[in-house]
Amino acid sequence: MKVDVLLGLQWGDEGKGKIVDVLTPKYDVVARFQGGPNAGHTLEFDGRKYILRSIPSGIFQGGKQNIIGNGVVLDPLLFKQEAEALAAGGHDLTKCLSISKKAHLILPTHRVLDAAYEVSKGDGKIGTTGKGIGPAYIDKVGRNGVRVGDLLHDFDAKYAAAKAKHEATLKAMNYKYDIRELEAEWLDSLNYLKKFNLIDSEHAINNYLKEGKSVLAEGAQGTMLDIDFGSYPFVTSSNTICAGCCTGLGVAPRNIGEVYGIFKAYCTRVGSGPFPTELLDETGETICSNGNEFGSVTGRKRRCGWIDLVALKYAIMINGVTKLIMMKSDVLDSFEIIKACVAYSINGKEVTGFPYEIDDTLEPIYVELPGWETDMTSIRSEDEFPEEFNAYLNFLEEELEVPIEIVSVGPDREQTIIRYTED
Ligand code: GDP
Ligand code: IMO
Ligand code: MG
């Protein structure tokens, strides 16, 4: 068996959580491979809404194993809050969720450092989620990190050494903070974490594959936020791309199967950084309000714009996407005209490859397509698609050269249309 990967092709929040939940019945195991509580993955079913941050989105389909892989950075306190809220709602995870011993811990001082680095960047700030993601990954790469497995031995010394380094940095930055209360709660939450199965997830996943079990890897963030290929430096600190699944779970490249690339029928971004098709006008506002485009973790308003096929083609290339999933089609229901960016004009020159630098000289080049002006939210079958919607899908498939297998027309699990049956 191989691992199928589902990942975002834009700047995050494409709807990964919803589709992982929809696809989970086909799989035995669902695993997160990177990121941490910067993610906010929303699922809706039976009139209820859940937002998952560190916990994989396969937990609601019953009987599935879920894994937090080594590539994830885990804040035990936020994890405890998330898991306890789920347990209170009847979803006890201690039997169905395992955590890699090699996953790195986000310490209270990482959160403080995240804030301090943002302040030090002034106008150039990234607009992080403030969850300590960057500093935790810095420590991982700098070989100063504290891992989940350290909870089982020598934790106190490792924690004290890391904390002392952070305190020295914060002192040098002259950054004032008080984490006494947070730290006490954080230390207390470590006991909760120990109730879970702490495992060598690379062995577990490879054993599952050998036993013929199917695994779905759930990406966080999106390709344009990838540390290497995203709009650097306005990115997150992990590899959000398909290759991140290999390093974040211990899966060999030849064991990757389908790569599901998920995108919105338009585009959004939260935080700072370039966004070529951003709409700072009424159209952008309409997309924002129709799509309820507010961050699920931070509540921040998401920037909105038309779909960007230059960036999407780049993301499809980097990830080797085999199947596409288009989300939030219903958000464009009211538009008479829909635009799609097919190239950029940079200093009067037409560019179709995603460029190294994006600055104010870049102008998107759009094609216009007729809108469907139909309420899509109650559509449940492809036969009911309006003609203009089919034309939009055909146009995208021709441009992107990958089939759009799933179309989403609303936030609920049921509002999902599978277009092609399995080969
Ligand atoms: P993720 O981080 O990729 O899992 O995405 P988020 O959960 O952060 O953001 C997606 C938002 O869109 C959530 O509020 C979902 O409930 C919502 N959503 C998902 N699919 C659809 C859809 O097809 N239509 C609409 N209107 N909302 C959707
Ligand atoms: P999901 O998984 C959208 C953005 C932040 C910021 C940048 C760096 O829900 O799609 P970080 O806290 O990671 O250091 O912030 O990345 N960002 C996201 N944007 N969706 C996410 O996750 C994001 N996770 C981080 O807004 O611009
Ligand atoms: Mg999200």
Short mmCIF file of C-alpha atoms and ligand atoms in Angstrom, two decimals:
data_model
loop_
_atom_site.label_atom_id
_atom_site.label_comp_id
_atom_site.label_asym_id
_atom_site.label_seq_id
_atom_site.Cartn_x
_atom_site.Cartn_y
_atom_site.Cartn_z
CA MET A 1 0.00 0.00 0.00
CA LYS A 2 0.98 3.62 -0.44
CA VAL A 3 0.29 6.80 1.47
CA ASP A 4 -2.13 9.21 -0.19
CA VAL A 5 -1.47 12.85 0.62
CA LEU A 6 -3.97 15.70 0.83
CA LEU A 7 -2.49 19.18 0.87
CA GLY A 8 -3.32 22.83 0.26
CA LEU A 9 -2.28 24.45 -3.02
CA GLN A 10 -2.82 28.08 -2.03
CA TRP A 11 -2.08 30.06 1.15
CA GLY A 12 -3.88 27.67 3.52
CA ASP A 13 -7.51 27.38 4.67
CA GLU A 14 -8.54 25.70 1.44
CA GLY A 15 -10.85 23.30 3.29
CA LYS A 16 -8.43 20.45 4.04
CA GLY A 17 -10.16 19.43 7.29
CA LYS A 18 -13.55 19.04 5.62
CA ILE A 19 -12.20 16.84 2.82
CA VAL A 20 -9.99 14.69 5.05
CA ASP A 21 -13.14 13.92 7.04
CA VAL A 22 -15.04 13.12 3.83
CA LEU A 23 -12.28 10.82 2.55
CA THR A 24 -11.54 9.10 5.88
CA PRO A 25 -14.04 6.22 5.40
CA LYS A 26 -11.76 4.99 2.57
CA TYR A 27 -8.71 4.85 4.87
CA ASP A 28 -7.51 2.96 7.96
CA VAL A 29 -5.14 5.65 9.22
CA VAL A 30 -5.01 9.46 9.05
CA ALA A 31 -1.75 11.24 9.91
CA ARG A 32 -0.62 14.85 10.23
CA PHE A 33 2.95 15.37 8.98
CA GLN A 34 3.89 19.02 9.64
CA GLY A 35 2.80 22.30 11.15
CA GLY A 36 1.15 22.56 14.53
CA PRO A 37 -1.55 24.61 16.20
CA ASN A 38 -1.12 27.34 13.57
CA ALA A 39 -3.54 25.16 11.60
CA GLY A 40 -7.29 25.46 12.02
CA HIS A 41 -9.15 22.72 10.16
CA THR A 42 -12.92 23.06 10.18
CA LEU A 43 -15.36 20.17 9.89
CA GLU A 44 -19.14 20.38 9.84
CA PHE A 45 -21.64 17.54 10.08
CA ASP A 46 -24.95 16.79 11.80
CA GLY A 47 -25.38 20.51 12.45
CA ARG A 48 -22.16 20.70 14.50
CA LYS A 49 -18.90 22.45 13.76
CA TYR A 50 -15.43 21.43 14.99
CA ILE A 51 -12.10 23.20 14.55
CA LEU A 52 -9.02 21.00 14.83
CA ARG A 53 -5.54 22.43 15.29
CA SER A 54 -3.08 19.64 16.05
CA ILE A 55 -5.38 16.63 15.95
CA PRO A 56 -5.87 14.90 12.58
CA SER A 57 -9.25 15.32 10.88
CA GLY A 58 -9.85 11.55 10.74
CA ILE A 59 -11.11 11.28 14.32
CA PHE A 60 -14.83 11.58 13.65
CA GLN A 61 -15.36 8.67 11.28
CA GLY A 62 -15.06 5.94 13.93
CA GLY A 63 -12.57 3.11 14.21
CA LYS A 64 -9.73 4.87 12.40
CA GLN A 65 -6.24 5.30 13.77
CA ASN A 66 -4.92 8.86 13.85
CA ILE A 67 -1.27 9.83 14.15
CA ILE A 68 0.54 13.08 14.91
CA GLY A 69 3.78 12.55 13.01
CA ASN A 70 7.39 13.51 13.77
CA GLY A 71 7.21 16.55 11.46
CA VAL A 72 4.60 18.23 13.65
CA VAL A 73 5.40 20.72 16.42
CA LEU A 74 3.11 20.13 19.36
CA ASP A 75 2.04 22.50 22.11
CA PRO A 76 0.92 20.13 24.90
CA LEU A 77 -1.27 22.77 26.52
CA LEU A 78 -3.18 23.63 23.35
CA PHE A 79 -3.32 19.90 22.58
CA LYS A 80 -4.84 19.21 25.99
CA GLN A 81 -7.45 21.93 25.54
CA GLU A 82 -8.33 20.60 22.09
CA ALA A 83 -8.50 16.95 23.16
CA GLU A 84 -10.42 17.68 26.38
CA ALA A 85 -13.04 19.68 24.49
CA LEU A 86 -13.49 16.75 22.12
CA ALA A 87 -13.66 14.26 25.01
CA ALA A 88 -16.35 16.40 26.67
CA GLY A 89 -18.34 16.09 23.44
CA GLY A 90 -18.05 12.28 23.54
CA HIS A 91 -14.93 11.87 21.42
CA ASP A 92 -12.37 10.20 23.64
CA LEU A 93 -9.15 10.05 21.65
CA THR A 94 -6.84 8.10 23.96
CA LYS A 95 -7.54 4.86 22.03
CA CYS A 96 -7.45 6.23 18.49
CA LEU A 97 -4.67 8.82 18.55
CA SER A 98 -0.92 8.20 18.74
CA ILE A 99 1.83 10.78 18.84
CA SER A 100 5.35 10.49 17.48
CA LYS A 101 8.10 10.60 20.10
CA LYS A 102 10.11 12.54 17.53
CA ALA A 103 7.59 15.40 17.27
CA HIS A 104 9.03 18.58 18.80
CA LEU A 105 7.39 20.39 21.69
CA ILE A 106 6.41 24.04 21.49
CA LEU A 107 7.55 25.54 24.80
CA PRO A 108 5.93 28.58 26.47
CA THR A 109 9.04 30.61 25.65
CA HIS A 110 8.62 29.72 21.96
CA ARG A 111 5.33 31.60 22.01
CA VAL A 112 7.05 34.60 23.61
CA LEU A 113 9.88 34.46 21.06
CA ASP A 114 7.33 34.32 18.22
CA ALA A 115 5.83 37.58 19.51
CA ALA A 116 9.25 39.17 20.12
CA TYR A 117 10.51 38.32 16.60
CA GLU A 118 7.36 39.80 15.10
CA VAL A 119 7.82 43.04 17.05
CA SER A 120 11.47 43.20 15.99
CA LYS A 121 10.46 42.95 12.32
CA GLY A 122 8.32 46.12 12.58
CA ASP A 123 6.45 46.78 9.31
CA GLY A 124 8.05 43.66 7.82
CA LYS A 125 6.28 41.38 10.29
CA ILE A 126 4.98 38.08 8.94
CA GLY A 127 1.67 38.17 10.74
CA THR A 128 2.22 34.76 12.31
CA THR A 129 -0.45 32.94 14.26
CA GLY A 130 1.58 33.64 17.41
CA LYS A 131 1.66 29.98 18.39
CA GLY A 132 5.47 29.67 18.58
CA ILE A 133 5.75 27.70 15.35
CA GLY A 134 8.81 29.47 13.90
CA PRO A 135 10.87 29.39 17.14
CA ALA A 136 10.04 25.69 17.70
CA TYR A 137 11.24 24.78 14.21
CA ILE A 138 14.31 27.01 14.67
CA ASP A 139 15.22 24.94 17.73
CA LYS A 140 14.59 21.71 15.85
CA VAL A 141 16.97 22.69 13.05
CA GLY A 142 19.40 24.27 15.52
CA ARG A 143 19.45 20.97 17.43
CA ASN A 144 18.22 22.53 20.65
CA GLY A 145 14.68 21.17 20.56
CA VAL A 146 12.82 19.21 23.18
CA ARG A 147 10.88 16.26 21.79
CA VAL A 148 7.79 14.38 22.93
CA GLY A 149 9.99 11.34 23.61
CA ASP A 150 12.02 13.40 26.08
CA LEU A 151 9.01 13.31 28.39
CA LEU A 152 9.93 9.71 29.06
CA HIS A 153 13.46 10.54 30.26
CA ASP A 154 15.67 13.49 31.11
CA PHE A 155 12.92 16.01 30.37
CA ASP A 156 13.73 18.47 33.17
CA ALA A 157 17.34 19.08 32.11
CA LYS A 158 16.45 19.45 28.43
CA TYR A 159 13.58 21.81 29.19
CA ALA A 160 15.73 23.93 31.53
CA ALA A 161 18.52 24.21 28.94
CA ALA A 162 16.15 25.28 26.16
CA LYS A 163 14.31 27.71 28.41
CA ALA A 164 17.59 29.29 29.56
CA LYS A 165 18.64 29.88 25.93
CA HIS A 166 15.29 31.48 25.16
CA GLU A 167 15.46 33.69 28.24
CA ALA A 168 18.92 34.91 27.23
CA THR A 169 17.67 35.76 23.74
CA LEU A 170 14.63 37.60 25.09
CA LYS A 171 16.81 39.51 27.54
CA ALA A 172 19.16 40.55 24.71
CA MET A 173 16.11 41.71 22.76
CA ASN A 174 14.97 43.62 25.84
CA TYR A 175 11.56 42.00 25.48
CA LYS A 176 9.35 42.07 28.57
CA TYR A 177 7.08 39.14 29.36
CA ASP A 178 5.60 37.11 32.19
CA ILE A 179 4.87 33.44 31.56
CA ARG A 180 4.62 32.15 35.13
CA GLU A 181 0.95 31.21 34.84
CA LEU A 182 1.26 29.89 31.30
CA GLU A 183 4.31 27.85 32.21
CA ALA A 184 2.60 26.25 35.21
CA GLU A 185 -0.36 25.20 33.06
CA TRP A 186 1.96 24.04 30.30
CA LEU A 187 4.02 21.86 32.63
CA ASP A 188 0.85 20.42 34.07
CA SER A 189 -0.42 19.52 30.59
CA LEU A 190 2.57 17.23 30.03
CA ASN A 191 0.92 14.62 32.28
CA TYR A 192 -2.12 14.69 30.04
CA LEU A 193 0.04 14.14 26.96
CA LYS A 194 1.57 11.07 28.58
CA LYS A 195 -1.87 9.39 28.61
CA PHE A 196 -1.59 9.00 24.86
CA ASN A 197 0.27 6.35 22.95
CA LEU A 198 3.72 7.90 22.37
CA ILE A 199 5.21 5.93 19.49
CA ASP A 200 7.87 5.66 16.81
CA SER A 201 5.39 6.70 14.15
CA GLU A 202 7.71 5.94 11.23
CA HIS A 203 7.68 2.26 12.24
CA ALA A 204 3.93 2.29 12.84
CA ILE A 205 3.15 3.81 9.45
CA ASN A 206 5.47 1.53 7.51
CA ASN A 207 4.05 -1.48 9.34
CA TYR A 208 0.53 -0.38 8.45
CA LEU A 209 1.57 -0.19 4.79
CA LYS A 210 3.11 -3.67 4.96
CA GLU A 211 -0.11 -5.03 6.47
CA GLY A 212 -2.04 -3.62 3.51
CA LYS A 213 -3.65 -0.79 5.50
CA SER A 214 -4.38 2.48 3.75
CA VAL A 215 -3.01 5.78 5.06
CA LEU A 216 -4.11 9.35 4.32
CA ALA A 217 -1.60 12.09 5.17
CA GLU A 218 -3.20 15.43 6.06
CA GLY A 219 -1.27 18.56 5.18
CA ALA A 220 -1.50 21.83 7.06
CA GLN A 221 -1.09 25.36 5.69
CA GLY A 222 -0.59 25.48 1.90
CA THR A 223 2.09 25.27 -0.78
CA MET A 224 2.46 29.03 -1.05
CA LEU A 225 3.35 29.06 2.67
CA ASP A 226 6.05 26.38 2.25
CA ILE A 227 9.40 27.33 3.79
CA ASP A 228 11.28 26.60 0.54
CA PHE A 229 8.80 27.27 -2.25
CA GLY A 230 6.30 29.69 -0.70
CA SER A 231 6.37 33.48 -0.83
CA TYR A 232 9.47 33.66 1.40
CA PRO A 233 9.92 35.19 3.97
CA PHE A 234 6.14 35.44 4.38
CA VAL A 235 5.74 31.72 4.94
CA THR A 236 5.47 29.23 7.75
CA SER A 237 8.50 27.32 9.03
CA SER A 238 7.83 23.83 7.67
CA ASN A 239 7.67 22.03 4.35
CA THR A 240 3.98 22.03 3.61
CA ILE A 241 4.50 20.27 0.28
CA CYS A 242 4.24 16.59 -0.59
CA ALA A 243 7.93 16.03 0.21
CA GLY A 244 7.11 17.16 3.78
CA CYS A 245 5.03 13.99 4.11
CA CYS A 246 8.16 11.87 3.46
CA THR A 247 10.22 13.64 6.13
CA GLY A 248 7.31 14.30 8.48
CA LEU A 249 6.14 10.70 8.66
CA GLY A 250 9.12 8.64 7.52
CA VAL A 251 7.50 7.56 4.26
CA ALA A 252 9.79 6.75 1.34
CA PRO A 253 9.03 8.78 -1.84
CA ARG A 254 8.17 5.59 -3.74
CA ASN A 255 5.47 4.89 -1.16
CA ILE A 256 3.52 8.05 -1.97
CA GLY A 257 0.33 7.26 -3.89
CA GLU A 258 -2.29 9.82 -4.86
CA VAL A 259 -1.57 13.46 -4.20
CA TYR A 260 -4.82 15.37 -3.65
CA GLY A 261 -4.34 19.09 -4.22
CA ILE A 262 -7.05 21.25 -2.74
CA PHE A 263 -7.91 24.82 -3.74
CA LYS A 264 -10.69 27.36 -3.40
CA ALA A 265 -12.64 28.48 -6.50
CA TYR A 266 -11.00 31.85 -5.71
CA CYS A 267 -8.05 32.63 -3.43
CA THR A 268 -7.39 33.88 0.10
CA ARG A 269 -4.44 34.69 2.28
CA VAL A 270 -4.16 35.61 5.96
CA GLY A 271 -1.14 37.47 7.32
CA SER A 272 1.36 39.62 5.42
CA GLY A 273 3.08 38.96 2.13
CA PRO A 274 2.52 39.15 -1.61
CA PHE A 275 -0.84 38.15 -3.06
CA PRO A 276 -0.92 38.96 -6.80
CA THR A 277 -4.68 38.59 -7.33
CA GLU A 278 -5.79 40.29 -4.12
CA LEU A 279 -8.92 42.43 -4.52
CA LEU A 280 -8.97 45.51 -2.35
CA ASP A 281 -12.38 46.55 -3.67
CA GLU A 282 -16.05 45.71 -3.26
CA THR A 283 -15.62 42.41 -5.10
CA GLY A 284 -13.00 41.34 -2.53
CA GLU A 285 -15.38 42.35 0.26
CA THR A 286 -18.21 40.34 -1.31
CA ILE A 287 -16.03 37.22 -1.56
CA CYS A 288 -14.97 37.75 2.06
CA SER A 289 -18.52 38.03 3.36
CA ASN A 290 -19.99 35.27 1.12
CA GLY A 291 -17.14 32.95 2.11
CA ASN A 292 -17.08 34.03 5.76
CA GLU A 293 -13.35 34.48 5.31
CA PHE A 294 -12.16 34.92 8.88
CA GLY A 295 -9.33 32.83 10.33
CA SER A 296 -10.54 29.81 12.26
CA VAL A 297 -7.67 30.12 14.79
CA THR A 298 -6.99 33.85 15.02
CA GLY A 299 -10.31 35.26 13.78
CA ARG A 300 -8.31 37.54 11.48
CA LYS A 301 -9.99 38.72 8.29
CA ARG A 302 -8.61 36.81 5.30
CA ARG A 303 -7.52 38.77 2.25
CA CYS A 304 -9.53 37.69 -0.81
CA GLY A 305 -8.94 37.65 -4.56
CA TRP A 306 -9.55 35.78 -7.82
CA ILE A 307 -8.08 32.37 -8.51
CA ASP A 308 -4.41 32.51 -9.52
CA LEU A 309 -3.56 29.82 -12.06
CA VAL A 310 0.11 30.84 -12.24
CA ALA A 311 0.53 30.04 -8.55
CA LEU A 312 -1.73 26.96 -8.78
CA LYS A 313 0.26 25.46 -11.67
CA TYR A 314 3.44 26.02 -9.67
CA ALA A 315 1.92 24.27 -6.65
CA ILE A 316 0.70 21.35 -8.79
CA MET A 317 4.22 20.98 -10.22
CA ILE A 318 6.00 21.06 -6.85
CA ASN A 319 3.63 18.52 -5.31
CA GLY A 320 3.07 16.20 -8.27
CA VAL A 321 -0.68 16.56 -7.77
CA THR A 322 -2.69 13.68 -9.28
CA LYS A 323 -6.22 14.79 -8.30
CA LEU A 324 -7.70 18.20 -7.69
CA ILE A 325 -10.40 19.23 -5.24
CA MET A 326 -12.21 22.55 -5.69
CA MET A 327 -13.74 24.10 -2.59
CA LYS A 328 -16.19 26.90 -1.83
CA SER A 329 -17.74 26.96 -5.29
CA ASP A 330 -20.93 28.37 -3.73
CA VAL A 331 -19.09 31.51 -2.62
CA LEU A 332 -19.02 32.69 -6.26
CA ASP A 333 -22.75 31.97 -6.81
CA SER A 334 -23.76 35.61 -7.09
CA PHE A 335 -21.13 36.79 -9.57
CA GLU A 336 -22.10 37.69 -13.14
CA ILE A 337 -18.45 37.50 -14.23
CA ILE A 338 -15.68 35.41 -12.69
CA LYS A 339 -12.04 36.15 -13.36
CA ALA A 340 -9.07 33.79 -13.45
CA CYS A 341 -5.48 34.97 -13.54
CA VAL A 342 -3.63 33.13 -16.33
CA ALA A 343 -0.36 35.10 -16.39
CA TYR A 344 1.43 38.03 -14.76
CA SER A 345 2.64 41.16 -16.49
CA ILE A 346 5.97 42.21 -14.98
CA ASN A 347 7.43 45.43 -16.35
CA GLY A 348 5.34 44.93 -19.48
CA LYS A 349 6.56 41.36 -19.98
CA GLU A 350 4.14 38.42 -19.79
CA VAL A 351 5.23 35.79 -17.28
CA THR A 352 3.56 32.39 -16.77
CA GLY A 353 6.09 30.79 -14.39
CA PHE A 354 5.78 31.75 -10.71
CA PRO A 355 8.57 34.35 -10.28
CA TYR A 356 11.27 34.68 -7.58
CA GLU A 357 10.07 38.09 -6.54
CA ILE A 358 6.63 39.61 -6.46
CA ASP A 359 6.49 43.37 -6.14
CA ASP A 360 4.26 46.28 -7.09
CA THR A 361 5.27 46.12 -10.76
CA LEU A 362 3.36 42.84 -11.12
CA GLU A 363 -0.09 43.01 -12.72
CA PRO A 364 -2.27 39.92 -13.03
CA ILE A 365 -3.59 39.13 -16.52
CA TYR A 366 -7.14 37.81 -16.31
CA VAL A 367 -9.54 35.93 -18.50
CA GLU A 368 -13.23 36.44 -17.78
CA LEU A 369 -15.76 33.66 -17.57
CA PRO A 370 -19.53 33.90 -17.17
CA GLY A 371 -20.76 33.26 -13.63
CA TRP A 372 -23.44 30.62 -12.95
CA GLU A 373 -25.65 32.90 -10.82
CA THR A 374 -27.29 29.82 -9.24
CA ASP A 375 -27.48 28.66 -5.64
CA MET A 376 -25.07 25.70 -5.60
CA THR A 377 -25.44 24.82 -1.92
CA SER A 378 -28.21 22.24 -2.36
CA ILE A 379 -26.69 20.56 -5.41
CA ARG A 380 -25.64 16.96 -4.67
CA SER A 381 -24.87 15.57 -8.11
CA GLU A 382 -22.78 16.58 -11.07
CA ASP A 383 -25.83 16.34 -13.37
CA GLU A 384 -27.31 19.35 -11.61
CA PHE A 385 -24.35 21.66 -12.26
CA PRO A 386 -25.28 24.79 -14.21
CA GLU A 387 -23.74 25.03 -17.68
CA GLU A 388 -21.50 27.97 -16.70
CA PHE A 389 -20.19 26.04 -13.70
CA ASN A 390 -19.27 23.11 -15.93
CA ALA A 391 -17.55 25.56 -18.26
CA TYR A 392 -15.53 26.92 -15.29
CA LEU A 393 -14.51 23.37 -14.29
CA ASN A 394 -13.56 22.47 -17.87
CA PHE A 395 -11.54 25.66 -18.23
CA LEU A 396 -9.63 24.93 -15.00
CA GLU A 397 -9.00 21.29 -15.90
CA GLU A 398 -7.63 22.31 -19.30
CA GLU A 399 -5.38 24.95 -17.77
CA LEU A 400 -4.20 22.84 -14.84
CA GLU A 401 -4.02 19.52 -16.69
CA VAL A 402 -5.24 17.54 -13.68
CA PRO A 403 -8.82 16.28 -13.16
CA ILE A 404 -10.98 17.99 -10.54
CA GLU A 405 -12.29 14.95 -8.74
CA ILE A 406 -14.21 16.56 -5.91
CA VAL A 407 -16.27 19.74 -5.80
CA SER A 408 -17.46 21.31 -2.55
CA VAL A 409 -20.58 23.50 -2.45
CA GLY A 410 -20.85 24.28 1.26
CA PRO A 411 -19.14 23.64 4.60
CA ASP A 412 -21.12 20.51 5.52
CA ARG A 413 -19.82 17.00 4.93
CA GLU A 414 -22.90 16.36 2.75
CA GLN A 415 -22.21 19.34 0.51
CA THR A 416 -19.58 17.42 -1.42
CA ILE A 417 -19.77 16.03 -4.94
CA ILE A 418 -17.41 13.28 -6.09
CA ARG A 419 -17.15 13.64 -9.88
CA TYR A 420 -15.18 10.63 -10.98
CA THR A 421 -15.52 7.19 -9.50
CA GLU A 422 -12.35 5.30 -8.51
CA ASP A 423 -10.32 3.77 -11.32
P1 GDP B 1 -8.43 24.23 6.29
O1 GDP B 1 -7.50 24.94 7.19
O2 GDP B 1 -7.84 23.98 4.93
O3 GDP B 1 -9.01 22.97 6.87
O4 GDP B 1 -9.65 25.22 6.03
P2 GDP B 1 -10.40 26.11 7.17
O5 GDP B 1 -11.24 25.21 7.97
O6 GDP B 1 -9.43 26.99 7.88
O7 GDP B 1 -11.23 27.08 6.25
C1 GDP B 1 -12.20 26.63 5.37
C2 GDP B 1 -13.54 27.28 5.76
O8 GDP B 1 -14.45 27.13 4.71
C3 GDP B 1 -14.19 26.63 6.96
O9 GDP B 1 -14.92 27.60 7.67
C4 GDP B 1 -15.12 25.60 6.33
O10 GDP B 1 -16.24 25.28 7.16
C5 GDP B 1 -15.57 26.36 5.11
N1 GDP B 1 -15.88 25.53 3.92
C6 GDP B 1 -15.27 24.40 3.51
N2 GDP B 1 -15.77 24.03 2.31
C7 GDP B 1 -16.70 24.96 1.98
C8 GDP B 1 -17.53 25.15 0.84
O11 GDP B 1 -17.52 24.40 -0.13
N3 GDP B 1 -18.35 26.26 0.86
C9 GDP B 1 -18.37 27.13 1.89
N4 GDP B 1 -19.18 28.19 1.81
N5 GDP B 1 -17.59 26.98 2.97
C10 GDP B 1 -16.77 25.91 3.00
P1 IMO B 2 -4.31 25.85 7.87
O1 IMO B 2 -3.71 24.48 8.11
C1 IMO B 2 -3.64 30.00 6.72
C2 IMO B 2 0.14 31.80 8.00
C3 IMO B 2 0.08 32.90 9.02
C4 IMO B 2 1.32 33.69 8.63
C5 IMO B 2 2.31 32.61 8.21
C6 IMO B 2 3.29 32.21 9.28
O2 IMO B 2 -5.50 26.14 8.69
O3 IMO B 2 -4.51 26.05 6.40
P2 IMO B 2 3.10 30.78 11.51
O4 IMO B 2 2.24 30.96 12.72
O5 IMO B 2 2.93 29.47 10.83
O6 IMO B 2 4.56 31.09 11.78
O7 IMO B 2 2.61 31.93 10.49
O8 IMO B 2 1.52 31.50 7.82
N1 IMO B 2 -0.53 30.55 8.39
C7 IMO B 2 -1.69 30.12 7.89
N2 IMO B 2 -2.55 30.71 7.03
N3 IMO B 2 -3.90 28.76 7.18
C8 IMO B 2 -3.04 28.15 8.01
O9 IMO B 2 -3.17 26.86 8.40
C9 IMO B 2 -1.89 28.85 8.45
N4 IMO B 2 -0.87 28.56 9.28
C10 IMO B 2 -0.03 29.59 9.22
O10 IMO B 2 -1.10 33.64 8.92
O11 IMO B 2 1.02 34.47 7.49
MG MG B 3 -7.41 26.67 8.36
#
